[in-house]
XYZ file of C-alpha atoms in Angstrom:
329
model
C 44.413 10.007 -7.454
C 47.654 8.329 -8.398
C 49.099 5.160 -6.981
C 52.351 4.751 -5.137
C 54.915 2.098 -4.364
C 56.328 1.440 -0.919
C 59.249 3.837 -1.280
C 57.160 6.796 -2.408
C 54.506 6.181 0.246
C 56.848 5.482 3.145
C 56.323 8.988 4.491
C 52.621 8.287 5.015
C 53.144 6.016 7.999
C 56.406 6.988 9.726
C 57.274 5.275 13.003
C 53.990 3.385 12.912
C 53.056 0.948 15.648
C 50.760 -1.529 13.974
C 49.920 -5.005 15.143
C 48.206 -7.005 12.421
C 48.868 -10.492 13.743
C 47.118 -13.395 15.419
C 45.709 -12.792 18.878
C 47.544 -15.911 20.044
C 50.946 -14.457 19.153
C 52.856 -12.988 22.102
C 53.304 -9.680 20.268
C 49.669 -9.254 19.211
C 49.375 -6.182 21.470
C 46.326 -4.257 20.196
C 44.944 -6.816 17.764
C 42.103 -8.210 19.842
C 40.465 -10.193 17.034
C 39.232 -13.650 17.994
C 38.725 -16.369 15.417
C 35.146 -17.539 15.216
C 33.784 -14.417 16.911
C 30.274 -13.160 16.186
C 28.645 -9.759 16.552
C 27.649 -10.374 20.165
C 31.338 -10.787 21.049
C 32.295 -7.312 19.856
C 31.268 -5.221 22.888
C 33.558 -7.277 25.124
C 36.422 -6.867 22.661
C 35.816 -3.129 22.538
C 35.913 -2.802 26.324
C 39.187 -4.693 26.412
C 40.642 -2.430 23.759
C 39.751 0.744 25.642
C 41.560 -0.636 28.662
C 44.610 -1.715 26.676
C 44.969 1.744 25.168
C 44.531 3.531 28.476
C 47.154 1.369 30.185
C 49.737 1.081 27.394
C 53.019 2.964 27.922
C 53.470 2.997 24.137
C 50.394 5.093 23.399
C 49.544 8.664 24.261
C 45.917 7.853 24.961
C 44.617 11.388 24.551
C 46.874 12.737 21.788
C 47.721 9.879 19.404
C 45.376 9.280 16.486
C 44.183 5.692 16.117
C 42.903 3.857 13.061
C 40.542 1.028 14.011
C 39.054 -1.469 11.593
C 35.941 -3.459 12.488
C 34.836 -6.351 10.286
C 32.162 -8.643 11.690
C 29.327 -10.838 10.481
C 30.745 -13.762 8.530
C 30.318 -16.244 11.339
C 26.868 -14.838 12.108
C 25.774 -15.507 8.532
C 27.296 -18.986 8.614
C 25.014 -19.828 11.550
C 21.948 -17.864 10.487
C 19.990 -20.851 9.190
C 20.374 -22.559 12.586
C 19.093 -19.614 14.642
C 17.613 -16.806 12.522
C 16.572 -14.837 15.615
C 19.929 -14.726 17.383
C 21.815 -13.859 14.185
C 19.139 -11.497 12.928
C 19.944 -8.088 11.413
C 18.283 -6.506 14.448
C 20.765 -8.134 16.816
C 23.640 -7.370 14.453
C 22.715 -3.682 14.566
C 22.313 -3.703 18.339
C 25.783 -5.111 18.949
C 27.448 -2.856 16.386
C 25.898 0.240 17.947
C 26.938 -0.883 21.423
C 30.476 -1.603 20.238
C 30.983 1.720 18.477
C 29.553 3.603 21.436
C 32.125 1.888 23.676
C 34.925 2.726 21.233
C 33.990 6.386 21.492
C 35.712 6.192 24.848
C 39.013 6.203 22.932
C 40.085 9.741 21.965
C 40.964 10.549 18.352
C 39.718 7.606 16.313
C 39.252 7.055 12.593
C 37.107 3.920 12.532
C 36.746 1.765 9.441
C 33.492 -0.180 9.457
C 33.961 -2.733 6.681
C 30.748 -3.802 4.966
C 29.905 -7.483 5.240
C 30.243 -9.603 2.127
C 27.595 -12.031 0.902
C 29.141 -15.327 1.971
C 26.836 -17.380 -0.250
C 29.454 -16.817 -2.940
C 31.416 -19.509 -1.123
C 28.954 -22.044 -2.533
C 30.871 -21.732 -5.809
C 33.791 -23.449 -4.083
C 32.079 -26.793 -4.318
C 34.699 -29.463 -4.767
C 34.401 -32.345 -2.254
C 37.108 -31.001 0.068
C 35.509 -27.557 0.211
C 32.073 -29.019 0.851
C 33.434 -30.996 3.778
C 35.037 -27.914 5.241
C 31.951 -25.775 4.685
C 29.857 -28.366 6.495
C 32.198 -27.923 9.452
C 32.733 -24.154 9.499
C 29.895 -22.562 7.483
C 27.063 -25.028 7.230
C 24.457 -22.571 5.998
C 26.104 -22.324 2.559
C 25.585 -26.076 2.088
C 21.893 -26.329 3.023
C 20.264 -25.628 -0.319
C 18.692 -22.724 -2.153
C 16.335 -21.573 0.582
C 19.143 -21.289 3.113
C 21.260 -19.408 0.573
C 18.418 -16.952 -0.086
C 18.033 -16.430 3.658
C 21.750 -15.740 4.098
C 21.867 -13.351 1.137
C 18.926 -11.366 2.494
C 20.644 -11.083 5.871
C 23.945 -10.055 4.282
C 22.199 -7.253 2.392
C 20.539 -6.174 5.630
C 23.910 -6.182 7.430
C 25.304 -3.944 4.675
C 22.397 -1.524 4.970
C 22.870 -1.395 8.739
C 26.529 -0.442 8.350
C 25.589 2.358 5.959
C 22.958 3.634 8.357
C 25.352 3.590 11.310
C 27.969 5.428 9.262
C 25.543 8.313 8.749
C 24.601 8.804 12.396
C 25.648 12.286 13.545
C 26.811 11.049 16.953
C 29.506 9.067 15.172
C 30.795 12.052 13.156
C 32.581 14.398 15.554
C 35.830 16.349 15.646
C 37.708 13.437 17.163
C 35.739 10.321 16.192
C 34.433 9.278 12.786
C 32.879 6.041 11.580
C 33.702 5.429 7.928
C 31.913 2.668 6.050
C 34.274 0.929 3.628
C 32.244 -1.071 1.079
C 34.934 -2.841 -0.955
C 33.550 -6.319 -0.179
C 29.994 -5.651 -1.342
C 30.526 -6.473 -5.026
C 33.773 -8.432 -4.747
C 33.496 -11.739 -6.584
C 35.496 -14.925 -6.222
C 38.481 -14.677 -8.601
C 38.299 -17.070 -11.537
C 40.759 -19.120 -13.538
C 40.947 -18.500 -17.323
C 38.537 -21.405 -17.850
C 35.961 -19.806 -15.535
C 36.567 -22.112 -12.570
C 37.129 -20.586 -9.103
C 40.733 -19.703 -8.384
C 41.367 -21.631 -5.188
C 44.743 -19.956 -4.687
C 42.864 -17.035 -3.118
C 41.632 -19.231 -0.274
C 43.060 -21.276 2.555
C 42.462 -25.051 2.339
C 39.231 -24.673 4.321
C 37.787 -22.723 1.348
C 36.506 -20.138 3.806
C 39.409 -18.048 5.023
C 41.643 -16.004 2.745
C 45.092 -16.893 1.506
C 47.890 -14.311 1.437
C 46.808 -13.260 -2.073
C 43.320 -12.326 -0.911
C 44.601 -10.588 2.196
C 46.828 -8.429 0.015
C 43.945 -7.531 -2.307
C 41.664 -6.773 0.651
C 44.329 -4.664 2.368
C 44.865 -2.520 -0.715
C 41.109 -2.187 -1.242
C 40.599 -1.053 2.345
C 43.374 1.538 2.125
C 42.021 2.843 -1.167
C 38.494 3.111 0.271
C 39.987 5.298 3.009
C 41.191 7.720 0.327
C 37.955 7.712 -1.674
C 35.107 10.157 -0.909
C 31.863 8.936 0.601
C 29.526 8.049 -2.234
C 32.400 7.331 -4.618
C 34.086 4.404 -2.888
C 34.931 1.255 -4.825
C 32.632 -1.622 -3.898
C 34.896 -4.392 -5.152
C 38.565 -5.122 -4.962
C 40.611 -5.113 -8.156
C 43.208 -7.844 -8.386
C 46.604 -6.231 -8.940
C 45.462 -2.752 -7.883
C 48.064 -0.513 -6.281
C 47.599 1.603 -3.147
C 46.402 5.134 -3.813
C 48.254 8.161 -2.517
C 46.761 11.425 -1.267
C 46.775 14.303 -3.721
C 46.850 18.058 -3.295
C 43.077 18.071 -3.870
C 42.485 15.211 -1.422
C 45.261 15.378 1.156
C 43.401 13.679 4.020
C 41.693 10.429 4.841
C 38.078 10.661 3.751
C 35.201 10.849 6.195
C 31.471 11.162 5.673
C 31.683 14.938 5.889
C 35.154 16.204 4.983
C 35.204 15.116 1.297
C 38.889 14.241 1.808
C 39.787 17.897 1.439
C 39.598 19.123 5.025
C 41.436 18.095 8.133
C 39.633 15.570 10.339
C 39.259 18.176 13.066
C 37.072 20.319 10.792
C 34.202 17.896 11.246
C 32.697 20.243 13.819
C 28.987 20.825 13.366
C 29.316 24.147 15.216
C 29.972 26.863 12.606
C 30.802 29.373 15.363
C 33.600 27.272 16.812
C 36.969 29.009 16.662
C 39.027 26.370 18.465
C 42.048 25.170 16.545
C 41.070 21.744 15.181
C 43.310 18.700 15.562
C 44.720 17.686 12.192
C 45.009 14.262 10.654
C 47.310 15.007 7.743
C 48.857 11.925 6.225
C 52.351 13.417 6.314
C 52.394 13.817 10.105
C 53.600 11.249 12.583
C 50.343 11.478 14.512
C 48.306 10.209 11.542
C 49.047 6.529 11.495
C 51.076 6.428 14.649
C 48.913 3.508 15.621
C 47.047 1.088 13.376
C 45.101 -1.854 14.635
C 42.416 -4.217 13.594
C 39.385 -5.716 15.254
C 38.687 -8.413 12.691
C 36.719 -11.583 13.076
C 37.297 -14.720 11.059
C 41.063 -14.211 11.158
C 42.447 -17.713 11.599
C 44.296 -18.489 14.822
C 46.284 -21.577 15.637
C 44.038 -22.820 18.410
C 40.883 -22.876 16.273
C 42.729 -24.279 13.273
C 43.907 -27.193 15.398
C 40.366 -27.706 16.676
C 38.975 -27.746 13.137
C 41.651 -30.204 12.066
C 40.666 -32.638 14.812
C 36.985 -32.070 14.042
C 37.642 -32.851 10.397
C 39.390 -36.091 11.298
C 36.509 -37.158 13.550
C 34.096 -36.398 10.697
C 35.951 -38.867 8.491
C 37.914 -36.640 6.127
C 41.415 -35.254 6.125
C 42.464 -31.692 5.307
C 44.555 -31.091 2.212
C 47.970 -32.739 2.691
C 47.081 -33.226 6.334
C 47.701 -29.568 7.137
C 45.716 -26.485 7.986
C 47.122 -23.335 6.420
C 46.536 -20.172 8.392
C 46.450 -16.639 7.003
C 46.399 -13.390 8.925
C 44.908 -10.129 7.796
C 47.390 -7.473 6.715
C 46.162 -3.924 6.189
């Protein structure tokens, strides 16, 4: 598939209503992400989202297609070494299954389930400032080799759970499809020419992304959506451009349509003759609504809390400021 610039791809998302902003902003609307959230918080977020959709005058609840993105687990892994049972893969799977089952109450959904990254890579960001921040926000990456091995094992288990959930037949229907997007699995921390970590891809806390990383992640997510199951990129490529649909692959890819059939043709009933709903990228119903349920998206209230916590711990953030980044997809 070819790539496209903004002008040539503008027709893909006409009249879109997307809300990729901080939950604390007055215009957050359908972005219900909460900074610091863990897997056990997701079911509550999902219930809220169902209600917001059903009550919104801006959404045709039954007819509009919705693209949801769920990314959870970073904060669970950061706390795993403190409570391996509560943050176990078994609990992670339980809460994901509960959340997705709740989201099935929303008609016409293309759900991105983004695979969890291995956060032990953050240990490479080991200058004194980063270590101080990691001690405050992700202590398990500072507790030595055994803790790192424990976190890596859990991250791999989280990834396997997402893959397993994405293959469940109850989550592949004519109007609801879970699509595992694995672009974080093999993504590595970008490096400077001398081999040192490129800190420009991170916020000053050395945990959250900067705008550069959000851009790379947004493009990687979009491209995963246009790549067939089994052939999806498992790492972002710095400088990559967004892909465009082609005549051979005109639709968003699901686990069963191979990108070459309309979403509505996911029916497992070969005798069905009902006209399927379409999800063609050149129709207004395709991305009429985009939203994100993303955890670990910085919000002002938590950033302020971490700043005060840092001061009480005896160190000061870079230049006395906390830089916040929001996810853009």
